[in-house]
XYZ file of C-alpha atoms in Angstrom:
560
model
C 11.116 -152.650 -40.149
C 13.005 -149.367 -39.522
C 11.572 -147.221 -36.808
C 12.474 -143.830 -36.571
C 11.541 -143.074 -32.847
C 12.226 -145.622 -30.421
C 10.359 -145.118 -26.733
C 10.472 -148.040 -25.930
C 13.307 -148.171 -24.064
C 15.896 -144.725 -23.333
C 14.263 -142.713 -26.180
C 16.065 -142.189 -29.187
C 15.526 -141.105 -33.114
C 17.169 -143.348 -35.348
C 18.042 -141.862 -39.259
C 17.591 -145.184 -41.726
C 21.279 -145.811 -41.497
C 21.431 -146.375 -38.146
C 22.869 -143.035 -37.032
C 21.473 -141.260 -33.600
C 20.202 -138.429 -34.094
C 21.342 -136.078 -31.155
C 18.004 -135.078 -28.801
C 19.533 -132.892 -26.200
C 19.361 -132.635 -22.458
C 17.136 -133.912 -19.845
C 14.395 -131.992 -20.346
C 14.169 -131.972 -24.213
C 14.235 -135.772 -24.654
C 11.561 -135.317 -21.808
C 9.608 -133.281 -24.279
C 10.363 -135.131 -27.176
C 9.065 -138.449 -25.384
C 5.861 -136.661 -24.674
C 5.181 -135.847 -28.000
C 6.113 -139.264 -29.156
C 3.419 -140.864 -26.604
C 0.847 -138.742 -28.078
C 2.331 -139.122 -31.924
C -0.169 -136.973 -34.406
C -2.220 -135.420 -31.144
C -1.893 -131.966 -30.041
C -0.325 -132.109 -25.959
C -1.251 -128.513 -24.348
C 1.197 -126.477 -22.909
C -0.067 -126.780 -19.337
C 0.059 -131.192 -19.645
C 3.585 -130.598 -21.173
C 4.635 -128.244 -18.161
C 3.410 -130.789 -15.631
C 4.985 -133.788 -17.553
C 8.112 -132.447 -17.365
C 8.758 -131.284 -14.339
C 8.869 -133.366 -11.015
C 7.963 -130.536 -9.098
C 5.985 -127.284 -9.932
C 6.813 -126.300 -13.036
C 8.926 -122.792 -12.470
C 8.309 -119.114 -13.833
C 9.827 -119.207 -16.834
C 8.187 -123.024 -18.104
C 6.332 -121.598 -20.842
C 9.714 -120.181 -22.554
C 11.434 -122.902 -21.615
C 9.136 -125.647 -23.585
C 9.006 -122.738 -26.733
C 12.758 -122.937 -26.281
C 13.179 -127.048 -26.124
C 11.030 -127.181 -29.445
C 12.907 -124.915 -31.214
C 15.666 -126.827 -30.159
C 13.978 -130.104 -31.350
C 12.655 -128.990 -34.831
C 16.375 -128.303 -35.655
C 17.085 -131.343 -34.606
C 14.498 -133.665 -36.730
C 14.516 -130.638 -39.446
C 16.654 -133.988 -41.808
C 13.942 -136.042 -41.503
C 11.638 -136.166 -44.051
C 7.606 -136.110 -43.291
C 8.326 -135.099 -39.722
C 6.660 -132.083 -38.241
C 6.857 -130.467 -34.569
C 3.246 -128.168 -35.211
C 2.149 -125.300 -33.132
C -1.760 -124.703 -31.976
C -3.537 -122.507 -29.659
C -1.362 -123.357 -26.450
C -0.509 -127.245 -27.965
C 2.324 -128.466 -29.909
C 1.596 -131.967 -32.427
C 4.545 -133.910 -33.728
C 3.207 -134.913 -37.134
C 4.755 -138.386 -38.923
C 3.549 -141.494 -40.015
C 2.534 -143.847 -36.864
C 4.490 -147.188 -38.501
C 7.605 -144.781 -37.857
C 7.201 -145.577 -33.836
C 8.242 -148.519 -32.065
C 5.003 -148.590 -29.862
C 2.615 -148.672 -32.947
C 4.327 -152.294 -34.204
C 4.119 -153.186 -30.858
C 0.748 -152.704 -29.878
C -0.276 -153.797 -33.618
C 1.558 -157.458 -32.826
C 0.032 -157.416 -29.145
C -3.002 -157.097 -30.485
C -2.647 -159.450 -33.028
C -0.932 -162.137 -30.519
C -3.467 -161.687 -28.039
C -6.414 -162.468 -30.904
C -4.302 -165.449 -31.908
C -4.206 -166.834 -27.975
C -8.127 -165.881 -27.294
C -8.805 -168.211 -30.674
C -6.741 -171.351 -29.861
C -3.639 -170.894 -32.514
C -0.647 -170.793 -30.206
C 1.709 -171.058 -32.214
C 0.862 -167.467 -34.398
C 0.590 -166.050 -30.678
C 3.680 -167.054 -29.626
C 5.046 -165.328 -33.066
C 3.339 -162.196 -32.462
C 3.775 -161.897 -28.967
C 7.150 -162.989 -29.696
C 8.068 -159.904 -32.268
C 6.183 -157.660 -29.944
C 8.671 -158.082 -26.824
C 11.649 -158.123 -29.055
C 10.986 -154.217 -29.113
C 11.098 -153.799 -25.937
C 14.452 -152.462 -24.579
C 13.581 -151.107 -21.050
C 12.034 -148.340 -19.733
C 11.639 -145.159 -21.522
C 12.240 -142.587 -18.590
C 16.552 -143.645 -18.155
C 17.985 -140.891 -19.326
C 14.987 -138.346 -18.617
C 13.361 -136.792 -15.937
C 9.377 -136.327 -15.836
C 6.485 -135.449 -13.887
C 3.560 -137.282 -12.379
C 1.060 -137.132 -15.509
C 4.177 -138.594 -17.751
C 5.038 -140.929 -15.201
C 1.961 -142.856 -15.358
C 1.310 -142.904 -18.644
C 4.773 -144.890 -18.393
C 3.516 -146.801 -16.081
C 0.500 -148.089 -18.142
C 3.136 -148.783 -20.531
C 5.111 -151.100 -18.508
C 1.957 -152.553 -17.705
C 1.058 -153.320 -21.322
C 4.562 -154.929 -21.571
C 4.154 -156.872 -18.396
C 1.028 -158.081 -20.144
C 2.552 -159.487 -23.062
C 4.963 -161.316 -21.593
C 2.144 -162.787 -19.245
C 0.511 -163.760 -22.553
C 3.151 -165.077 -24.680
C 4.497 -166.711 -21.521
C 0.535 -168.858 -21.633
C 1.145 -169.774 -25.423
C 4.396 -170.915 -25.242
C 3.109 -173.359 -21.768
C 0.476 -174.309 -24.163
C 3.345 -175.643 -26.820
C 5.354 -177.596 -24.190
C 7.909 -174.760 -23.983
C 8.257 -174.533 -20.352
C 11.948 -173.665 -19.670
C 11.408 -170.678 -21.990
C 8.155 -169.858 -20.305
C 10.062 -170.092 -16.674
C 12.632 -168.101 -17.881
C 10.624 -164.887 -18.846
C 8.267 -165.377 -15.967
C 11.190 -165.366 -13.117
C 12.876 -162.082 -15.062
C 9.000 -160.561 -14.960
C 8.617 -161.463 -11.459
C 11.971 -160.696 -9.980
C 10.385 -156.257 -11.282
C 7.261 -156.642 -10.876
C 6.745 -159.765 -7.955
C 3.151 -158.813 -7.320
C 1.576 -160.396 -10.530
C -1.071 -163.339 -9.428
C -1.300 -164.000 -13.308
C 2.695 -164.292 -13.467
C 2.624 -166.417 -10.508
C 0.090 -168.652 -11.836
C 1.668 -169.198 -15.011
C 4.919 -170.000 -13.558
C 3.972 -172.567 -11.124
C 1.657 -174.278 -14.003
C 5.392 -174.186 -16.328
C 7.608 -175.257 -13.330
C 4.358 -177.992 -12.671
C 3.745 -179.070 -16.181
C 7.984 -179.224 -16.658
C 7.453 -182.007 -13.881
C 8.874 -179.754 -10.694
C 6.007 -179.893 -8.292
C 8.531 -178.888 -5.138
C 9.354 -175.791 -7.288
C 5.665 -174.602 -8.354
C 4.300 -175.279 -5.178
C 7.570 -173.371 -3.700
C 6.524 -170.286 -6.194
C 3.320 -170.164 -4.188
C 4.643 -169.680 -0.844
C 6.821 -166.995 -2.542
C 3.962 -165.488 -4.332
C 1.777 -165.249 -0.537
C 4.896 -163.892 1.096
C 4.795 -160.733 -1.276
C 1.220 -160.367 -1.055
C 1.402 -160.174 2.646
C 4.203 -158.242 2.990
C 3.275 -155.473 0.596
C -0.345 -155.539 0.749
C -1.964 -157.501 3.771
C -3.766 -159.850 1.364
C -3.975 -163.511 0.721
C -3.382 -164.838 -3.309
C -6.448 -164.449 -5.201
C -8.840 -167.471 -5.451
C -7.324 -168.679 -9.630
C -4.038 -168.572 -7.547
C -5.365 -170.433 -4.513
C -7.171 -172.949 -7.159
C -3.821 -173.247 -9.037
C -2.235 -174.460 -5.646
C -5.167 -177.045 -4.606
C -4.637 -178.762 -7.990
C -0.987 -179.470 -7.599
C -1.129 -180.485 -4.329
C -4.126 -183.072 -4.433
C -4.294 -183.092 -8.092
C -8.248 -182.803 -8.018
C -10.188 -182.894 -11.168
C -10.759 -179.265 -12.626
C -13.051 -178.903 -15.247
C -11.766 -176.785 -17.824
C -12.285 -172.904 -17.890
C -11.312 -171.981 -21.024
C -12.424 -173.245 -24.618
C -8.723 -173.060 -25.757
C -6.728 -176.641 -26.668
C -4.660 -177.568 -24.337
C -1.636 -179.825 -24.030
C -2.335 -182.736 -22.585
C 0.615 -183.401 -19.835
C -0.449 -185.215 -16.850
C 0.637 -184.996 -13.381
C 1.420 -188.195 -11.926
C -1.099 -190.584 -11.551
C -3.583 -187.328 -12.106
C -5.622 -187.798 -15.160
C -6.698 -184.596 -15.336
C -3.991 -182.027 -17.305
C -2.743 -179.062 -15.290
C -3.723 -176.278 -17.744
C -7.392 -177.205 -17.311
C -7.150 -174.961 -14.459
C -5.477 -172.142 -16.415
C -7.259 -168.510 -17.773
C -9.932 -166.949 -17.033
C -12.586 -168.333 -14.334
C -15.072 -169.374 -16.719
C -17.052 -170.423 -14.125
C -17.755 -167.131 -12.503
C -20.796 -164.541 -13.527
C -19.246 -161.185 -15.321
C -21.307 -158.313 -14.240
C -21.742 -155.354 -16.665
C -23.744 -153.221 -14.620
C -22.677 -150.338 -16.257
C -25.972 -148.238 -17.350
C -26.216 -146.942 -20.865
C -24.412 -143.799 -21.505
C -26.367 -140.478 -21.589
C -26.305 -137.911 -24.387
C -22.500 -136.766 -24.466
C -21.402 -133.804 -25.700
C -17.812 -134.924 -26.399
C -15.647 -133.248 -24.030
C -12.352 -134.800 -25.440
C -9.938 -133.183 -23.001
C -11.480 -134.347 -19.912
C -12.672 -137.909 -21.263
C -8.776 -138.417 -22.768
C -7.951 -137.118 -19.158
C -10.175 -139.504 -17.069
C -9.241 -142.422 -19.727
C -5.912 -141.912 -18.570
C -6.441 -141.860 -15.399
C -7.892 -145.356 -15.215
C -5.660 -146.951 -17.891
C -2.516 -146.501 -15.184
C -1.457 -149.503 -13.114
C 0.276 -149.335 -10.213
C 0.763 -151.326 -6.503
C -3.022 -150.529 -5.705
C -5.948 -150.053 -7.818
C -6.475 -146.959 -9.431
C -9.104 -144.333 -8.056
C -10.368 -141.433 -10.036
C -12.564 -138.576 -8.474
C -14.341 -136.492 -10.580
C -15.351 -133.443 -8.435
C -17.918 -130.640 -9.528
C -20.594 -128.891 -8.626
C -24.378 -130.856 -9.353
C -25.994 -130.676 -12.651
C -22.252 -130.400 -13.917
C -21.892 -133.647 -16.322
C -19.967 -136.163 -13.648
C -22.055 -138.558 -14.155
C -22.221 -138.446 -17.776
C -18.521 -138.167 -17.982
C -17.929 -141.271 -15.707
C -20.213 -143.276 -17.613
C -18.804 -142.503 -21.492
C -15.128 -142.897 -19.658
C -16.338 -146.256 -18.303
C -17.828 -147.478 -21.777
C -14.427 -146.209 -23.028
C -12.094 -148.274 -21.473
C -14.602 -151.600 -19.915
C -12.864 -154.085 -22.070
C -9.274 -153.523 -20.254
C -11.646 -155.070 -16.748
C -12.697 -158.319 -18.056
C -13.673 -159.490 -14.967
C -16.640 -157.223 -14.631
C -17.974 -153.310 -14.176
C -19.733 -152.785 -11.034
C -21.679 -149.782 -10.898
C -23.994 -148.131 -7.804
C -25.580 -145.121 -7.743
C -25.019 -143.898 -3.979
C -26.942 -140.467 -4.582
C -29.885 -142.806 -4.569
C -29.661 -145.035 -1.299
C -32.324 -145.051 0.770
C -30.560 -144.502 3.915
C -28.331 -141.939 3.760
C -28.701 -140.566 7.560
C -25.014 -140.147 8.375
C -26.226 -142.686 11.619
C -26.292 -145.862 9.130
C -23.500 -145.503 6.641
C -22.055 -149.113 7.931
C -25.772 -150.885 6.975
C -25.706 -149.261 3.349
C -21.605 -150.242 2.984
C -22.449 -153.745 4.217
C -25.478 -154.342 1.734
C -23.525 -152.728 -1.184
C -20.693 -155.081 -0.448
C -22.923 -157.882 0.051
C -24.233 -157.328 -3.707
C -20.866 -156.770 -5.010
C -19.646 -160.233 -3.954
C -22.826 -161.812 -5.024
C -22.441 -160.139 -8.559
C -19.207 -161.821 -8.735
C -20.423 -164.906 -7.778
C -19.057 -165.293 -4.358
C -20.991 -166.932 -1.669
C -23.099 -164.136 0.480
C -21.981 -163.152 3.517
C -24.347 -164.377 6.829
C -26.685 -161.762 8.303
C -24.602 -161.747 11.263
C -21.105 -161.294 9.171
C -20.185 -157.096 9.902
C -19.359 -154.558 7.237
C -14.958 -154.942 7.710
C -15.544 -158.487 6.908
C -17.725 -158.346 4.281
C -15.593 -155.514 3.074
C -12.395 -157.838 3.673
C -14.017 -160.267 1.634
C -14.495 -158.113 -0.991
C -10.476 -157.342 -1.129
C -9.977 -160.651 -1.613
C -12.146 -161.498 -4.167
C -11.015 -158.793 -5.896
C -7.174 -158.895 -5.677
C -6.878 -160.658 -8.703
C -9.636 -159.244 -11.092
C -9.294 -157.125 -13.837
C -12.412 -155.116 -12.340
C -14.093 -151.514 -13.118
C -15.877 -149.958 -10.140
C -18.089 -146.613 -10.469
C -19.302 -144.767 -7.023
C -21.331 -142.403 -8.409
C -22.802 -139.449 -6.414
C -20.565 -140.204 -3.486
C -20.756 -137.891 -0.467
C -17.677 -138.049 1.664
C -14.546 -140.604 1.636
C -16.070 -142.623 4.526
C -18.544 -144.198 2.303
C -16.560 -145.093 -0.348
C -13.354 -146.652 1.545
C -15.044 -149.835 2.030
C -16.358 -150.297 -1.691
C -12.440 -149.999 -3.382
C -11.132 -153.283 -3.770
C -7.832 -154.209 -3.527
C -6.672 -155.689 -7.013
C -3.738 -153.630 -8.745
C -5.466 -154.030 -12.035
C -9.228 -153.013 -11.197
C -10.201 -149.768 -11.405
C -12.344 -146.996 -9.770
C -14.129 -143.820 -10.644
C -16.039 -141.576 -8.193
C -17.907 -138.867 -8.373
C -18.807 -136.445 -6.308
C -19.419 -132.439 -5.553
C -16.620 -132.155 -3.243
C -12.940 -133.285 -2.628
C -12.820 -136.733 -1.250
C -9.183 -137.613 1.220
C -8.543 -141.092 -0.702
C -5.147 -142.417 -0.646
C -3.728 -142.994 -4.101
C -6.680 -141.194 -5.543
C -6.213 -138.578 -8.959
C -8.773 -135.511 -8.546
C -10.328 -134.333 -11.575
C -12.502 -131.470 -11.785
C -15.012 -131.479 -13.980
C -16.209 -128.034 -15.518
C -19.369 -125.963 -16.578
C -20.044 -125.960 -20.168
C -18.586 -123.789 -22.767
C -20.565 -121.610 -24.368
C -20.345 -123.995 -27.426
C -20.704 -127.247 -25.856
C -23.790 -126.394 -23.844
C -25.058 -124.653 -27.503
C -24.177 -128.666 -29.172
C -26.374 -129.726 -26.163
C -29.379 -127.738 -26.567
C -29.171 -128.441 -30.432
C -29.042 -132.545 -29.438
C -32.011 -132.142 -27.505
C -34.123 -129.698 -29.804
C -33.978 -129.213 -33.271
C -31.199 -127.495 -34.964
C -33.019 -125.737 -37.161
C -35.146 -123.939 -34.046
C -31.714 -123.069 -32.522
C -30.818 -121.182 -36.112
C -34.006 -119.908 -36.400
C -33.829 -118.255 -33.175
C -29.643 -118.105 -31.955
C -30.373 -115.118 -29.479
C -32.862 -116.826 -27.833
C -30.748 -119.776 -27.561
C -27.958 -118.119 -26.762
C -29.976 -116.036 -23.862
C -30.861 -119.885 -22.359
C -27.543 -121.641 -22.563
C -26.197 -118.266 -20.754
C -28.865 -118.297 -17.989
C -28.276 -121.804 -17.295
C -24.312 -120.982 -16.723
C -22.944 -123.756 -18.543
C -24.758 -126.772 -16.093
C -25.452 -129.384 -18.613
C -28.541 -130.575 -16.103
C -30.041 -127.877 -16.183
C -29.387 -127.471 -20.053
C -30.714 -130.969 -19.965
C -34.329 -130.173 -18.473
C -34.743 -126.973 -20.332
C -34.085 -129.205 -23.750
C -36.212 -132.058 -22.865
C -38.820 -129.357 -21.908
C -38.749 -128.074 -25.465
C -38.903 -131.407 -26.751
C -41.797 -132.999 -25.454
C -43.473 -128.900 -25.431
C -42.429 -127.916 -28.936
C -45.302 -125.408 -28.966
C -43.212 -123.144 -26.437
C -40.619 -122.557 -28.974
C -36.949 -121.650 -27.920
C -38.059 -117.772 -28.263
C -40.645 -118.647 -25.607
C -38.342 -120.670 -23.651
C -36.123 -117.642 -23.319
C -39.023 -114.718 -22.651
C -40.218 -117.324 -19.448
C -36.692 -117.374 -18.389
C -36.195 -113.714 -18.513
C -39.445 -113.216 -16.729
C -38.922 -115.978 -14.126
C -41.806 -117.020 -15.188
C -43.676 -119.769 -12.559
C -45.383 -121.313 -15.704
C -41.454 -122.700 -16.614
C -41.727 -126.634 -14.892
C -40.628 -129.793 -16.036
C -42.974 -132.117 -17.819
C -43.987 -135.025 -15.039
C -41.510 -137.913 -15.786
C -38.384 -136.232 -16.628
C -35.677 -136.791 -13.979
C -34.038 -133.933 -12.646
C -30.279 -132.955 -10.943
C -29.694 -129.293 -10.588
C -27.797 -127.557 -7.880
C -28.163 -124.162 -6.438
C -28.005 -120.847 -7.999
C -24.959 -119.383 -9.745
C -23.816 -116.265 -8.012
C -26.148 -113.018 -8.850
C -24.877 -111.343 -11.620
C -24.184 -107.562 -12.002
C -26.411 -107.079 -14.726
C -29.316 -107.621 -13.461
C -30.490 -110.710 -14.729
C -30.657 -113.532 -13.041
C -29.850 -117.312 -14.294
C -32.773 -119.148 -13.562
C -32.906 -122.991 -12.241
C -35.407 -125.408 -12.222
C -36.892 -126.525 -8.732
C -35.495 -129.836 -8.670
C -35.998 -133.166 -5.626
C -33.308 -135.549 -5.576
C -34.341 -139.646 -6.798
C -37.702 -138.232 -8.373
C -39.504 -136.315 -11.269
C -41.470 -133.126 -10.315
C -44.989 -132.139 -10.689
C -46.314 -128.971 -13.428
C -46.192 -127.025 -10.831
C -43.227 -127.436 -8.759
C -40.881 -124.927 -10.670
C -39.560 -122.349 -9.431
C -37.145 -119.567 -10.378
C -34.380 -117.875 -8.769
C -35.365 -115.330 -6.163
């Protein structure tokens, strides 16, 4: 099929008889690729300004990027159904999503990928087949980006890296190990830190009948690890190697067929060794989401964040004040992307340790790591065994999981530099009401309310038709409580379970500061301190709130 825009590779727009269409400079095949990699979405100025430059973006960015798509919508102005659209601050290119490269590839990923998971090898190798045939390279040759472009490339390349892991598996399956080798070396000689790869190469170069050449493949899989990372291969790597050097009978870990090629005087067929560790507990300790009100930007923003891969696992810190929505925004940003981490979400909450004196942060590290490894089925550490060990042990485990971590509440980088493990494919979010210094990490800040979302959130937790019967009042509360959706939170609850109050009576206590304002026993609570005092004269009033536990009637208390 004819694709218009081709990113996957040096990006280019193709007319339907094969003639280039001219894109520019640099910078405007910079901004065209941006556009492409969010096709029918509307890209803000301010993510387009930090895309495309390397460094900070200069003075005159803003006329610059009104001047690039100018120059652009001349350019595609021949092509029919194709669109560059201006919003508020955002510009959309409109056309149909077959006309991109990456849509047929991530539609015959997908499709490969369900083909493998059920057993048919042969329609995976076919799909993952026609999926790396449109593959040409890497789209930033021939332009120049910034960080927040960059990694979405990256996750790209990772996708790709991916597929060729996968349709390298299916084709081992069919007895097609010189192709397999082939595409595995080529993947390994970019990207040499790929357990998976390495796996699935010595299991081809095994299965093929070389044993001196997959067990050579391990020693150069450990050298990288060591050299680049300090870490030992991951234990389906380590497993891979024990079977081809005593040949010990595996039991299989995956329900998929396999081909039944023996090694030696082995009964037992290499590939029973292969895939996931079926085996091994998968935690999904994630906690149900909260009530959301969708905050698109900063959910597509912390998606992001997690979906890029790089040399070390990814860490995302959300940072805001309390009663701010961290916590709900980790979780629904979790949810959102938990089946790319297969392996497992981990989840603690570290607001609500018991002992969080500042003299004992190595006894909490050590019993949080001591869970972790027990959640993932490792044996538990000894009583005697310190926190760098068990925190050592927890690298290793980890380095080759596809794993999801969330360190919620987190008070200062100390605590959470033991938890990360060390796996280039797992994943971490952490939250927390200041600035952590973590290596690698990608700060988010995470604002108050708008007036409209904290409105949709007093609405979710009322009645709508009490909000229109009575928008001043409502509008009087979501103002006092300064856009904090806790505090939003305990006020709606409060009108829930006290609908007798009404929102106009809500609103009166509030002006008042009334003392008779609390929070119904059971209700949790997170608010932080006041908002600054306002020149008007009224003050935004909080309720009382103690950390880990639900208040008595009469513990509220407004601002002074």
């Amino acid at each position: 099929m004819h694709h218009t825009f081709q990113i996957l590779g040096p990006v280019r727009v193709v007319r339907k008889n094969g003639e280039l269409v001219p894109t520019g400079g640099p910078k405007q095949r910079a901004l065209l690729l941006a556009l492409l990699l969010n096709l029918n979405r509307p890209v803000s100025l301010d993510w387009l300004a930090e895309a495309l430059w390397e460094e900070r973006a200069p003075a005159s960015a803003m006329a610059n990027l009104r001047s690039y798509v100018n120059a652009l919508r001349r350019a595609l102005s021949g092509l029919a159904g194709v669109e560059i659209a201006g919003h508020c601050r955002s510009y959309q290119l409109r056309a149909a999503p077959e006309r991109l490269d990456l849509t047929a590839f991530e539609q015959a990923a997908k499709g490969g990928r369900a083909a493998l998971t059920r057993g048919d090898h042969t329609a995976a190798a076919t799909g993952l087949q026609q999926a790396i045939s449109l593959w040409r390279g890497t789209a930033e040759q021939g332009t120049r980006c910034g960080q927040p472009m960059a990694a979405r490339l990256a996750a790209l390349q990772g996708q790709y890296a991916t597929v060729v892991e996968d349709h390298a598996e299916a084709m081992i399956a069919l007895g097609e190990y010189r192709d397999a080798t082939f595409r595995l070396r080529v993947l390994l000689s970019e990207e040499p830190l790929r357990e998976r790869a390495w796996g699935l190469l010595m299991r081809a170069l095994h299965d093929a009948g070389d044993t001196a050449g997959a067990l050579f493949a391990y020693g150069q899989a450990r050298k990288y690890l060591v050299a680049e990372l300090g870490i030992e291969p991951g234990a389906e790597l380590r497993r891979i190697h024990q079977a081809i050097l005593g040949c010990a009978p595996q039991r299989p870990t995956s329900p998929r067929p396999s081909v039944q090629r023996q090694c030696g005087t082995c009964p037992t067929p290499l590939d029973t060794i292969a895939g996931p560790q079926g085996s091994r507990p998968v935690p999904r300790q994630l906690p149900r989401p909260v009530l959301f009100v969708e905050r698109k930007r900063a959910v597509a923003d912390t998606v992001a964040a997690l979906r890029r891969e790089g040399h070390f696992a990814s860490v995302t810190v959300l940072t805001g004040p309390q009663g701010v929505g961290k916590s709900a925004l980790a979780l629904r940003a979790a949810h959102a992307v938990r089946d790319r981490f297969p392996d497992g979400q981990l989840y603690v909450d570290l607001s609500d340790l018991p002992d969080r004196a500042p003299t004992r942060p190595s006894v909490s590290s050590r019993r949080l790591l001591t869970g972790f490894l027990a959640a993932l089925g490792e044996p538990v550490p000894a009583s005697d065994i310190d926190e760098a060990e068990c925190a050592a042990r927890f690298r290793s485990a980890t380095a080759n999981l596809r794993l999801l971590l969330v360190l919620d509440g987190a008070t200062d980088a100390a605590r959470v530099r033991p938890l990360l493990p060390s796996g280039r494919h797992c994943a971490v979010i952490v939250t927390s009401r200041h600035r952590l210094s973590l290596d690698y990490a990608e700060h988010l800040q995470v604002d108050p309310f708008t007036a409209q979302e904290a409105m949709t959130l007093l609405a979710e937790f009322t009645r709508a038709d009490w909000i229109a019967a009575s928008p001043q009042a409502a509008r009087e509360i979501v103002d006092r409580c300064a856009g904090q959706p806790g505090t939003l939170r305990h006020l709606g609850e409060l009108l829930s379970c006290r609908p007798d109050l009404g929102v106009d009576r809500v609103a009166d206590l509030l002006r008042r500061g009334s003392r008779s304002l609390s929070v119904p026993p059971g209700l949790p609570t997170s608010c932080g301190p006041c908002p600054p005092r306002r020149t008007d004269g009224r003050q935004p009033c909080w309720i009382a709130s103690v950390p880990g536990r639900s208040l008595p009637p009469s513990s509220a208390q407004p601002c002074p």
